[in-house]
CSV table of C-alpha atoms in Angstrom, one decimal:
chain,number,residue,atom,x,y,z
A,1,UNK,CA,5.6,-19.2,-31.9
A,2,UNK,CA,5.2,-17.1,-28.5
A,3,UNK,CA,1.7,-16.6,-27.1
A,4,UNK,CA,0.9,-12.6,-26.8
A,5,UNK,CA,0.7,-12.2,-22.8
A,6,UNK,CA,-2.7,-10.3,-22.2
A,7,UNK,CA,-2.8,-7.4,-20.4
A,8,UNK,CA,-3.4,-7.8,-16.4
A,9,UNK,CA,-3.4,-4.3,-14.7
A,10,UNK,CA,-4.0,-4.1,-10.8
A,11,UNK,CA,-7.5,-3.4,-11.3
A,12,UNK,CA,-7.9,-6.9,-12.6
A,13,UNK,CA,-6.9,-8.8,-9.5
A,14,UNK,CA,-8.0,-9.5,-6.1
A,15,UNK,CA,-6.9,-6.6,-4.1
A,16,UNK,CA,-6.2,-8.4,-1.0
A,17,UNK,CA,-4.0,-11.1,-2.5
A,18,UNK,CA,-2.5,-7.9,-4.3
A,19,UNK,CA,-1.8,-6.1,-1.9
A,20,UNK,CA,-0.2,-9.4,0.2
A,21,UNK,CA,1.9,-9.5,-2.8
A,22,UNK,CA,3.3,-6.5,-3.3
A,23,UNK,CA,4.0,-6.3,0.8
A,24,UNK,CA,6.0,-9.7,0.3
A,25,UNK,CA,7.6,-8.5,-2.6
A,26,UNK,CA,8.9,-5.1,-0.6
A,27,UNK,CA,9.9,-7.1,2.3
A,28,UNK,CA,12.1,-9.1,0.0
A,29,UNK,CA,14.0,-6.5,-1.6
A,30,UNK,CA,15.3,-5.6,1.5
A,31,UNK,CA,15.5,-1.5,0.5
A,32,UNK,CA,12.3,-0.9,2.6
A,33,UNK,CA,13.5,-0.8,6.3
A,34,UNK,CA,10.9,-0.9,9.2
A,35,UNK,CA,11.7,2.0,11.6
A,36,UNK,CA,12.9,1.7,15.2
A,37,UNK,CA,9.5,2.7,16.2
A,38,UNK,CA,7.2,0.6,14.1
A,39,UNK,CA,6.0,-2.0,17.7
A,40,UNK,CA,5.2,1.3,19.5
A,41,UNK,CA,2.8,3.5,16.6
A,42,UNK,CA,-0.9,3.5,16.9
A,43,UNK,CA,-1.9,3.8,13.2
A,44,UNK,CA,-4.8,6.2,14.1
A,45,UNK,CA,-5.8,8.2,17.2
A,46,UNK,CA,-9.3,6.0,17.2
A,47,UNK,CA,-7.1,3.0,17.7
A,48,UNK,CA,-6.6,1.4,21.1
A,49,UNK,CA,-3.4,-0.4,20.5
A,50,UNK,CA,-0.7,-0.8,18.0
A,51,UNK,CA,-0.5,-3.4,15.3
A,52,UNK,CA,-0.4,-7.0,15.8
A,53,UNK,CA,1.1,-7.7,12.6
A,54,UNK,CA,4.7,-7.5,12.3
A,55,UNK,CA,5.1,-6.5,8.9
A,56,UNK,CA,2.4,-3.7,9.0
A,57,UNK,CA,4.7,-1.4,7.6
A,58,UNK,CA,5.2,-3.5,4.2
A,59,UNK,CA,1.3,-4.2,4.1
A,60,UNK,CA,0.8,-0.3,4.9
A,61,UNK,CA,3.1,0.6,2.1
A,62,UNK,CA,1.5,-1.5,-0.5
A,63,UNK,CA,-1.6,-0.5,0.3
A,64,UNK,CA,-0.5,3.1,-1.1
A,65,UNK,CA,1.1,2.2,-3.7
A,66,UNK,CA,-2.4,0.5,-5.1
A,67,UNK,CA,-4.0,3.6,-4.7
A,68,UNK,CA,-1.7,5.2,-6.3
A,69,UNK,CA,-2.0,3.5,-8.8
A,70,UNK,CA,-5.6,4.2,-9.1
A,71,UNK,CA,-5.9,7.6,-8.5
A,72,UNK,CA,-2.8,9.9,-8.2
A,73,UNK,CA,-1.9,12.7,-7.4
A,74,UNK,CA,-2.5,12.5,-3.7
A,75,UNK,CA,-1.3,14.1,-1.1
A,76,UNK,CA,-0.8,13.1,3.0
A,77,UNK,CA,-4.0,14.8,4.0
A,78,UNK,CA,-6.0,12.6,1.6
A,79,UNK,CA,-4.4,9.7,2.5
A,80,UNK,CA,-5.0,10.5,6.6
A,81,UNK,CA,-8.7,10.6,5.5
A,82,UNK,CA,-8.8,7.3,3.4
A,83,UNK,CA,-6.8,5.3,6.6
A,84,UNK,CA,-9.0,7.0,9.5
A,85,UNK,CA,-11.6,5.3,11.1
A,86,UNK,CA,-14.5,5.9,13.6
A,87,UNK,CA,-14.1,6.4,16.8
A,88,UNK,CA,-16.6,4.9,19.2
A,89,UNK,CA,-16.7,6.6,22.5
A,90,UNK,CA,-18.9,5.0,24.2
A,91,UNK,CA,-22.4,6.2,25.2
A,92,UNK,CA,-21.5,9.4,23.4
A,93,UNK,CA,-22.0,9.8,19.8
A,94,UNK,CA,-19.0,8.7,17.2
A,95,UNK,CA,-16.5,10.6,15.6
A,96,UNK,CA,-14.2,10.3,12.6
A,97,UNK,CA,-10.3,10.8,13.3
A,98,UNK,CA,-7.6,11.0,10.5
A,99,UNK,CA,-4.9,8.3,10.1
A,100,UNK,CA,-1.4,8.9,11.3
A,101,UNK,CA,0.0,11.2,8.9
A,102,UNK,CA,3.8,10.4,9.8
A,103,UNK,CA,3.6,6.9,9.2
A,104,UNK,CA,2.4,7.4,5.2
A,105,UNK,CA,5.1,10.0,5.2
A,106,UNK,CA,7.4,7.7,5.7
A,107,UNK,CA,6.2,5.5,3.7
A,108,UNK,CA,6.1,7.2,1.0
A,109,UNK,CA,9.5,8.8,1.7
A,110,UNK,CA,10.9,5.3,1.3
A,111,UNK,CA,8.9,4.3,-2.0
A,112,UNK,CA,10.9,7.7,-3.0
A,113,UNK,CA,14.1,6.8,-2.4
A,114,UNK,CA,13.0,3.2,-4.5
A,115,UNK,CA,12.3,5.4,-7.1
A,116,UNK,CA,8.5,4.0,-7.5
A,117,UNK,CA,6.7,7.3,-6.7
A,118,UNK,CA,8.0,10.9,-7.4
A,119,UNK,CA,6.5,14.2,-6.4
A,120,UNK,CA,4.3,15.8,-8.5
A,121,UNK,CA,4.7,19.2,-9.6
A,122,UNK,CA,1.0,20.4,-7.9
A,123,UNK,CA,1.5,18.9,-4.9
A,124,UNK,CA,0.5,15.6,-4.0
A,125,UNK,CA,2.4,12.3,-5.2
A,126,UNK,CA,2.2,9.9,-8.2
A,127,UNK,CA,3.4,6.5,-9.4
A,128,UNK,CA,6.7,6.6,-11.7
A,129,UNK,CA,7.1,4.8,-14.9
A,130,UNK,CA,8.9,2.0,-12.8
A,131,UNK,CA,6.4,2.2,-9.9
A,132,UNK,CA,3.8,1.4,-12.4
A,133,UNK,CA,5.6,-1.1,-14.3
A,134,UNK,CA,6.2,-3.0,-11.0
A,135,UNK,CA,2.6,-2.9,-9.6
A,136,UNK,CA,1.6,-4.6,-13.0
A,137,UNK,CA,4.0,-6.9,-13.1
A,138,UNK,CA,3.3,-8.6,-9.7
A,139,UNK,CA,-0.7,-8.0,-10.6
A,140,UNK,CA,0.4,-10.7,-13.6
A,141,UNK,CA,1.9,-12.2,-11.3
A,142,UNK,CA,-1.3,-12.9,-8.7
A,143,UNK,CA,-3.2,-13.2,-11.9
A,144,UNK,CA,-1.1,-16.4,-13.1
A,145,UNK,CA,-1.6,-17.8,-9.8
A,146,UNK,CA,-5.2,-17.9,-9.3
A,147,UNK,CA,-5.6,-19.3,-13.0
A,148,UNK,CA,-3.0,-22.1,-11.2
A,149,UNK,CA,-5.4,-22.6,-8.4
A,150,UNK,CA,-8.9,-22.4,-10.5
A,151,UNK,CA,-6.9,-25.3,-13.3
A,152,UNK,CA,-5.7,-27.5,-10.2
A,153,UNK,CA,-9.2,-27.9,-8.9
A,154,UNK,CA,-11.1,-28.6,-11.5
């Protein structure tokens, strides 16, 4: 007789191990490509330098597909606001500056061409049927292996 899996949704899981995951998981298929210019982008105008992290592209594309998954549809713009940051300028007072807006486009171009996100017809961009079925998969897939970790120290 074969156990019924539960249910384990993105929601349910760490989102840091998650998203670590899914950024693995892209960099392995080998259809997301880094661009040429990925050492050289600042990821926000408030930012001093670029990246240290190699694969910051992978991360960065996981890290939209999560929220799509959560809330969709969403557009560049929304995503600019949700990646900006605070800009400290010193003795003057702080400001908030958008996110770069080419670097979720192409992002998102990419996860296109994958066929995990589609456009939606009022603008903006949502999760397809495989998207969604991936993201919960590899959520099952965290899941399992903190239950490993939590059985092998006890």
């Amino acid at each position: 007789m074969v156990a019924k899996r539960a249910f384990i949704g993105v929601k349910d899981v760490n989102q840091a191990k998650f998203t670590k995951a899914l950024a693995a998981f892209l960099k392995r298929s080998g259809k997301v490509k880094q661009p040429e210019w990925a050492d050289l982008v600042k990821l926000c105008a408030a930012n001093e330098l670029c990246p240290v992290d190699h694969d910051w592209f992978f991360v960065r594309s996981a890290s939209l597909l999560r929220r799509l998954y959560s809330r969709s549809p969403v557009g560049i713009i929304a995503f600019t606001k949700v990646f900006g940051k605070v800009q400290r300028r010193g003795t003057a007072p702080n400001h908030s500056k958008r996110g770069n807006g080419n670097v979720i486009r192409k992002c998102l171009q990419q996860m296109e061409a994958l066929g995990l996100v589609e456009k939606h017809a009022n603008g903006g961009r949502i999760l397809t049927s495989q998207g969604r079925r991936d993201l919960d998969r590899i959520a099952y897939q965290v899941h399992q292996g903190a239950v490993q970790a939590a059985a092998a120290k006890v």
